[in-house]
GROMACS .gro file of C-alpha atoms in nm:
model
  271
    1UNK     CA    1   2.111   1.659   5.287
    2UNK     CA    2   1.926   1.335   5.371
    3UNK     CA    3   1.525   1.323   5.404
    4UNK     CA    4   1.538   1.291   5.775
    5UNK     CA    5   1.819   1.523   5.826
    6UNK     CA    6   1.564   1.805   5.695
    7UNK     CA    7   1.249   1.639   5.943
    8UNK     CA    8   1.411   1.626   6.265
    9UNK     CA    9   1.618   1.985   6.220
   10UNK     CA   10   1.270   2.097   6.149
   11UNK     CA   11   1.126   1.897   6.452
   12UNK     CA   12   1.380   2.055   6.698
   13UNK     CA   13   1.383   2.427   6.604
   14UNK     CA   14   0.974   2.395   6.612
   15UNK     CA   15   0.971   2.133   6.945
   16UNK     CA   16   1.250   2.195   7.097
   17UNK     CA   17   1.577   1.994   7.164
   18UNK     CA   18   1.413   1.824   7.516
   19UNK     CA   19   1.200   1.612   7.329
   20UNK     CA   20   1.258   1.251   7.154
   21UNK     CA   21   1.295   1.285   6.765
   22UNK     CA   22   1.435   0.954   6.679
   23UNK     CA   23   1.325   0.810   6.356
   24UNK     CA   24   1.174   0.471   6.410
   25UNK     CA   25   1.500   0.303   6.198
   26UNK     CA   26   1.667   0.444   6.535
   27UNK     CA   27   1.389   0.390   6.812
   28UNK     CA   28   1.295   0.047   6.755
   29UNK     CA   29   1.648  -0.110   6.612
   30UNK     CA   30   1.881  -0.157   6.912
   31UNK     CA   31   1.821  -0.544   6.956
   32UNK     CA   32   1.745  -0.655   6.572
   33UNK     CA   33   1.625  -0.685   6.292
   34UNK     CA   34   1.930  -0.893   6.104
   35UNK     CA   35   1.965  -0.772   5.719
   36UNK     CA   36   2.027  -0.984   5.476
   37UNK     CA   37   2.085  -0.872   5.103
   38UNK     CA   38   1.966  -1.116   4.783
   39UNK     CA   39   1.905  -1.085   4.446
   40UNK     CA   40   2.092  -0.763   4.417
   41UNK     CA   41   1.948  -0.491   4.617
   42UNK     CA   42   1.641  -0.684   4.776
   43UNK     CA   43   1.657  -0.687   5.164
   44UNK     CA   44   1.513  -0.923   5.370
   45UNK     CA   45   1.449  -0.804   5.721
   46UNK     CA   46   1.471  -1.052   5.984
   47UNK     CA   47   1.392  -1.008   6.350
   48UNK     CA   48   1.509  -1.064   6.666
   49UNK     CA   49   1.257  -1.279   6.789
   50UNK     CA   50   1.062  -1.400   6.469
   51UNK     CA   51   0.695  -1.501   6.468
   52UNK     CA   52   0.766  -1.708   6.099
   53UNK     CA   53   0.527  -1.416   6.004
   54UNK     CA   54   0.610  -1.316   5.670
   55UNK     CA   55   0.575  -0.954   5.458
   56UNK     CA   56   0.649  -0.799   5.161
   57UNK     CA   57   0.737  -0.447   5.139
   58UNK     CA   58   0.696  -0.234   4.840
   59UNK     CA   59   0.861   0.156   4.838
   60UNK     CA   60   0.695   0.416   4.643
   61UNK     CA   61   0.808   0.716   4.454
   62UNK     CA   62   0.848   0.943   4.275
   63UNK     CA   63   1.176   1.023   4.407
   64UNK     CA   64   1.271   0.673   4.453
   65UNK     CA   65   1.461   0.484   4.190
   66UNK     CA   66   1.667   0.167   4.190
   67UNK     CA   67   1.850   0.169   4.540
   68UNK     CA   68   1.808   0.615   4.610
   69UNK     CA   69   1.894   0.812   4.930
   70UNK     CA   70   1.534   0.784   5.006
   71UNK     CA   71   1.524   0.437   5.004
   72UNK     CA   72   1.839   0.397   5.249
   73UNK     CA   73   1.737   0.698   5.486
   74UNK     CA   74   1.348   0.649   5.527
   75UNK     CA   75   1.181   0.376   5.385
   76UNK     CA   76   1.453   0.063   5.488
   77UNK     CA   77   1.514   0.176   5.874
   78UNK     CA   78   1.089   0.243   5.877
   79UNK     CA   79   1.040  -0.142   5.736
   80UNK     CA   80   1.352  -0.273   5.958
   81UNK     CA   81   1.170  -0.112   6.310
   82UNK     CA   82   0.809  -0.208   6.173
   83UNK     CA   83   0.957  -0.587   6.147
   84UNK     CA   84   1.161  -0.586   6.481
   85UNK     CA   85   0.851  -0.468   6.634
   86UNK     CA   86   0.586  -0.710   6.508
   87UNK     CA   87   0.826  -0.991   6.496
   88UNK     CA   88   0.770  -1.010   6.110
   89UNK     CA   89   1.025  -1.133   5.867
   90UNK     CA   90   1.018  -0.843   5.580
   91UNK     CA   91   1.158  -0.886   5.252
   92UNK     CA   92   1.171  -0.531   5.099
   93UNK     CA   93   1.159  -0.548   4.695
   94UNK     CA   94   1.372  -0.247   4.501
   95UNK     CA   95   1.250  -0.189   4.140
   96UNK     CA   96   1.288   0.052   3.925
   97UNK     CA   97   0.942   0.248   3.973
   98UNK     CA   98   0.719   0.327   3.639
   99UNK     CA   99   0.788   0.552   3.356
  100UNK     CA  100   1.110   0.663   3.474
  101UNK     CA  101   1.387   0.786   3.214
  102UNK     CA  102   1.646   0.559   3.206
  103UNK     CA  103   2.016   0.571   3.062
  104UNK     CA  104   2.109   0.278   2.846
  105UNK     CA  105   2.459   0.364   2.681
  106UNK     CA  106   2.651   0.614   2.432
  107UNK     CA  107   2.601   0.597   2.079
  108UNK     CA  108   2.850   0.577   1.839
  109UNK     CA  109   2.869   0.968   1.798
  110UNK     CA  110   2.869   0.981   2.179
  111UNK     CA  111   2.531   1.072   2.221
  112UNK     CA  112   2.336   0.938   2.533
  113UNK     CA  113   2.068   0.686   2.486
  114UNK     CA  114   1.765   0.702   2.711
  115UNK     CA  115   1.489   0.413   2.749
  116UNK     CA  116   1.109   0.530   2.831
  117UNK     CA  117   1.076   0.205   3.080
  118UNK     CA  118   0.708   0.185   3.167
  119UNK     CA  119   0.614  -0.198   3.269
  120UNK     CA  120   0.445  -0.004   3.582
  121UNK     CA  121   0.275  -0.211   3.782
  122UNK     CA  122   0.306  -0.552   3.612
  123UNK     CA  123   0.703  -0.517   3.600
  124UNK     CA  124   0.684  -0.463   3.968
  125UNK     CA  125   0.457  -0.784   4.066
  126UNK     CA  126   0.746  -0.996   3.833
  127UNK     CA  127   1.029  -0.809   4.051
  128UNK     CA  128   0.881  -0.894   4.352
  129UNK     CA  129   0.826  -1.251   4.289
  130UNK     CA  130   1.139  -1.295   4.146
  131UNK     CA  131   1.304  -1.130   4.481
  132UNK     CA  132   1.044  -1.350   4.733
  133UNK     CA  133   1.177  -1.656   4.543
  134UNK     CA  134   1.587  -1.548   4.566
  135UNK     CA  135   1.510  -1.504   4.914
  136UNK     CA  136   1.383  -1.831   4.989
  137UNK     CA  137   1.699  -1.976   5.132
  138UNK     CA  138   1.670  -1.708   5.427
  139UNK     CA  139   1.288  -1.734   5.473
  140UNK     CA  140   1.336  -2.115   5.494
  141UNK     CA  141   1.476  -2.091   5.793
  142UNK     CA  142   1.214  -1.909   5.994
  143UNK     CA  143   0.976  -2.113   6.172
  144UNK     CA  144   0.646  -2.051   6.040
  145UNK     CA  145   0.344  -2.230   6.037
  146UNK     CA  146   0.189  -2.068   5.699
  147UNK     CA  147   0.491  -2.056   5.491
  148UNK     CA  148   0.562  -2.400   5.305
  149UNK     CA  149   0.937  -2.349   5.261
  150UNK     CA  150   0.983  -2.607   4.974
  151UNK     CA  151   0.955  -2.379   4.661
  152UNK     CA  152   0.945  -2.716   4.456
  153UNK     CA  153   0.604  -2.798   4.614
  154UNK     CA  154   0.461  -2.436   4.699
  155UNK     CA  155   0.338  -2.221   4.421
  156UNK     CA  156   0.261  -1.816   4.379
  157UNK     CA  157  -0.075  -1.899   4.332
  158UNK     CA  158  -0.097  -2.139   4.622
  159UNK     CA  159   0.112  -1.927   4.871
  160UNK     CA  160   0.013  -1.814   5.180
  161UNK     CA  161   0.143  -1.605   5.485
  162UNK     CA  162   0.325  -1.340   5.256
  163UNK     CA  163   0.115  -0.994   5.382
  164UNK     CA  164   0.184  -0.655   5.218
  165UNK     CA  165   0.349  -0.330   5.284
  166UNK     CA  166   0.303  -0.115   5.027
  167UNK     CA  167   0.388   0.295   5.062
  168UNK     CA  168   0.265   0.555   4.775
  169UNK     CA  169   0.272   0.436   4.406
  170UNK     CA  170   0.353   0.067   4.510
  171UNK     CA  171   0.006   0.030   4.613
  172UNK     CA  172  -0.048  -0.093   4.279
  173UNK     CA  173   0.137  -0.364   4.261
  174UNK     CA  174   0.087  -0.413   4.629
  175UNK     CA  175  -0.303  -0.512   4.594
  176UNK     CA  176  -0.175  -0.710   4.297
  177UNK     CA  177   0.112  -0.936   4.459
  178UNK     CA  178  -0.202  -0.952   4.803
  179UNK     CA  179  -0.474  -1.090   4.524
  180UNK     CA  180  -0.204  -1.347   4.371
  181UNK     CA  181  -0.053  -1.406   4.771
  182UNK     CA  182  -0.430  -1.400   4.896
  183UNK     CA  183  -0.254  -1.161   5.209
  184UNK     CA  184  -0.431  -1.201   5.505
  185UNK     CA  185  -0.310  -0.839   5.624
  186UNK     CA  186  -0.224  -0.515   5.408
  187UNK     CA  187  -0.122  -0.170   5.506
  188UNK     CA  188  -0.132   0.135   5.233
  189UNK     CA  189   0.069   0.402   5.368
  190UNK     CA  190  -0.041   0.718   5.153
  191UNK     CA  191  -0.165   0.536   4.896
  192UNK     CA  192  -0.099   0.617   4.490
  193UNK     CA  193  -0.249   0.393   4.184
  194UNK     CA  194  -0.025   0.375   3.936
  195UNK     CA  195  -0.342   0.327   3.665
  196UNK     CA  196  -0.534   0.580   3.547
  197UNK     CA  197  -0.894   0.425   3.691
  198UNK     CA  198  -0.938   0.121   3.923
  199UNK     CA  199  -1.117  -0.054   3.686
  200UNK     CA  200  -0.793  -0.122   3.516
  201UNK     CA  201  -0.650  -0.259   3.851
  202UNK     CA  202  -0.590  -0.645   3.842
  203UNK     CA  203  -0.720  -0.690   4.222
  204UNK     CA  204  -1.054  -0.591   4.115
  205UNK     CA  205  -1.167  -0.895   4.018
  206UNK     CA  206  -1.012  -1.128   4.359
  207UNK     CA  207  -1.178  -1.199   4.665
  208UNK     CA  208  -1.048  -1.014   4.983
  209UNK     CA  209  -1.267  -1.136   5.199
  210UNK     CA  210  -0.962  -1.290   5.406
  211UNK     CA  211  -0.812  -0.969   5.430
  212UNK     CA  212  -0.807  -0.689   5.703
  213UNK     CA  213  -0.677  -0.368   5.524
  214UNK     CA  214  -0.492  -0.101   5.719
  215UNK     CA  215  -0.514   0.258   5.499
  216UNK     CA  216  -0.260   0.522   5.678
  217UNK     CA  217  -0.302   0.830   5.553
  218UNK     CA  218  -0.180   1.207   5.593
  219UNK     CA  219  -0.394   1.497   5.714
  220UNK     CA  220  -0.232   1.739   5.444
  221UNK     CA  221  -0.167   1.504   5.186
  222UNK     CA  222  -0.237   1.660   4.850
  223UNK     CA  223  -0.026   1.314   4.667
  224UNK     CA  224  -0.201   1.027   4.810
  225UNK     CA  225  -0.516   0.939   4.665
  226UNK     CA  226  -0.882   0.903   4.814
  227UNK     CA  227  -0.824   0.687   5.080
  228UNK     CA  228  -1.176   0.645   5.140
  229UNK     CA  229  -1.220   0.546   4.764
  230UNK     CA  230  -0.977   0.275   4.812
  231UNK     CA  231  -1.151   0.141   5.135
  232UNK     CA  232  -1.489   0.126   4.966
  233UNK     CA  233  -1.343  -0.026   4.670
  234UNK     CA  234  -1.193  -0.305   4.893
  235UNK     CA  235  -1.478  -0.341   5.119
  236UNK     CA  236  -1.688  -0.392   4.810
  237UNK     CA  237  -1.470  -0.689   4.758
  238UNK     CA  238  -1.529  -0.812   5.107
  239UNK     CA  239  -1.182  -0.650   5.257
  240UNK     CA  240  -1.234  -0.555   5.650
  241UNK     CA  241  -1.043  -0.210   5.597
  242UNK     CA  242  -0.946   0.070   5.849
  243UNK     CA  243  -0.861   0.401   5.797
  244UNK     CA  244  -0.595   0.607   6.025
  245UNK     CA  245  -0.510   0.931   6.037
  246UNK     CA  246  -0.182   1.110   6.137
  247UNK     CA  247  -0.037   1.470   6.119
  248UNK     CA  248   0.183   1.534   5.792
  249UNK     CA  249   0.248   1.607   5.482
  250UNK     CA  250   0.250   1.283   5.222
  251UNK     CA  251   0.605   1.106   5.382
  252UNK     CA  252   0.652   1.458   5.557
  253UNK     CA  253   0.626   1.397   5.943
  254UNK     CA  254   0.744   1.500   6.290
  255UNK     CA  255   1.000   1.139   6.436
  256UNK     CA  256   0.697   1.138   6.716
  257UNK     CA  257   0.435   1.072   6.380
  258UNK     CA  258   0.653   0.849   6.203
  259UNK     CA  259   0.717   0.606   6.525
  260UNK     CA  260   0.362   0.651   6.620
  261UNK     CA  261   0.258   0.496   6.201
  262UNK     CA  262   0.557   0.231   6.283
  263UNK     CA  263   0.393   0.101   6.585
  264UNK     CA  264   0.043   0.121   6.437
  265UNK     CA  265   0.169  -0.096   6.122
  266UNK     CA  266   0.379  -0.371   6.351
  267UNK     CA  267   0.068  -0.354   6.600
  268UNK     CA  268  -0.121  -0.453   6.295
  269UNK     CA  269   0.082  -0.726   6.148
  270UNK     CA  270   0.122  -0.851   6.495
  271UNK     CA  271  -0.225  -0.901   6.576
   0.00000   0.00000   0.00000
């Protein structure tokens, strides 16, 4: 049984069956966004009417890993109603997320052959600009007036227009693709940090003071971590951060929540 399966059963036998529990990946999709698929199993999310505004999208775990139910069911039709609604062009990055256990092969006995992989946050960042840079073709084509669409003359370093998304343990790697990006706009759903302290965190040292900072978090969240640590951390680097608060449990949430942090997220990419 899928994620959302379990949320809006559980919505209508506590609400009632009179009320709306569409996920947002139903509310918001009817006219758009157009999916393409690139360098594997990266998505780039491309809506109706386009502002040449440009994201990045990062999932988060655990749970998640390589293309997972959880991925399909929750976090792509979120991302595709958060771009149709802010007329933002989203490409959403899968990785494989930190330290998980992976199968390699049989040995010659027939054993299996497992593979601690733990590039955490740094293997991330490289995934992510490897999947901005397959995807170039389709972002090329988007009017924008912030995104130089000549990779031969554009670098990382230099690019610009390319906010964040970043949900859970891709926070991480978020705040580190938004320092090399300098993102003008970032939303943490629920954060995680993937390192043990934030003084081990690559964005500590950049300059945010370009950047607005939207922190959503949970009311019952027992996962996430301080959001109001993170918000001082990136004030202290000049950040202009907010902090919202919604009913639920981590990704746990009533439809009516999850539309509600949808709208709040396009609202703020929009504006």
């Amino acid at each position: 049984m899928r994620l959302n399966d379990i949320v809006t059963h559980t919505a209508q036998l506590v609400l009632g069956v009179g009320l709306d529990h569409s996920i947002p990946g139903v509310a918001f999709t009817s006219n758009g966004p157009d999916i393409h698929t690139v360098d594997g199993n990266t998505a780039v999310f491309v809506p109706s009417t386009p502002t040449g505004q440009i994201a990045v999208s990062l999932h988060g775990g655990p749970g998640w890993h390589g293309s997972g139910q959880e991925l399909e069911s929750f976090w792509r039709p979120t991302i595709a109603a958060v771009a149709e609604l802010s007329g933002t062009t989203i490409v959403d990055v899968d990785y494989q997320l930190p330290l998980i256990r992976r199968r390699l092969s049989d040995d010659a006995q027939g054993n299996v052959v497992h593979s601690d992989h733990a590039e955490g946050t740094e293997g991330i960042i490289r995934d992510a600009l490897t999947a901005v840079d397959a995807a170039e073709d389709v972002l090329s084509n988007i009017p924008s007036d912030t995104h130089e669409s000549d990779s031969t003359t554009s670098t990382h370093d230099e690019a610009r227009g390319y906010d964040i998304v970043a949900f859970g343990s891709g926070t991480s790697a978020g705040l580190g693709l938004a320092a090399i990006w300098n993102s003008e706009r970032i939303v943490l759903q629920h954060p995680r940090l993937f390192q043990p302290s934030l003084e081990n965190e690559t964005w500590r040292n950049h300059d945010f003071s370009q950047a607005q900072v939207l922190v959503q978090k949970a009311t019952r969240d027992t996962i996430a971590v301080d959001t109001e640590a993170i918000a001082h951390n990136l004030q202290g680097l000049g950040a202009t951060t907010t902090i919202t608060e919604h009913l639920g449990y981590h990704v746990l949430a009533t439809p009516a929540v999850q539309r509600e942090c949808a709208r709040e997220t396009a609202n703020f990419l929009q504006n």
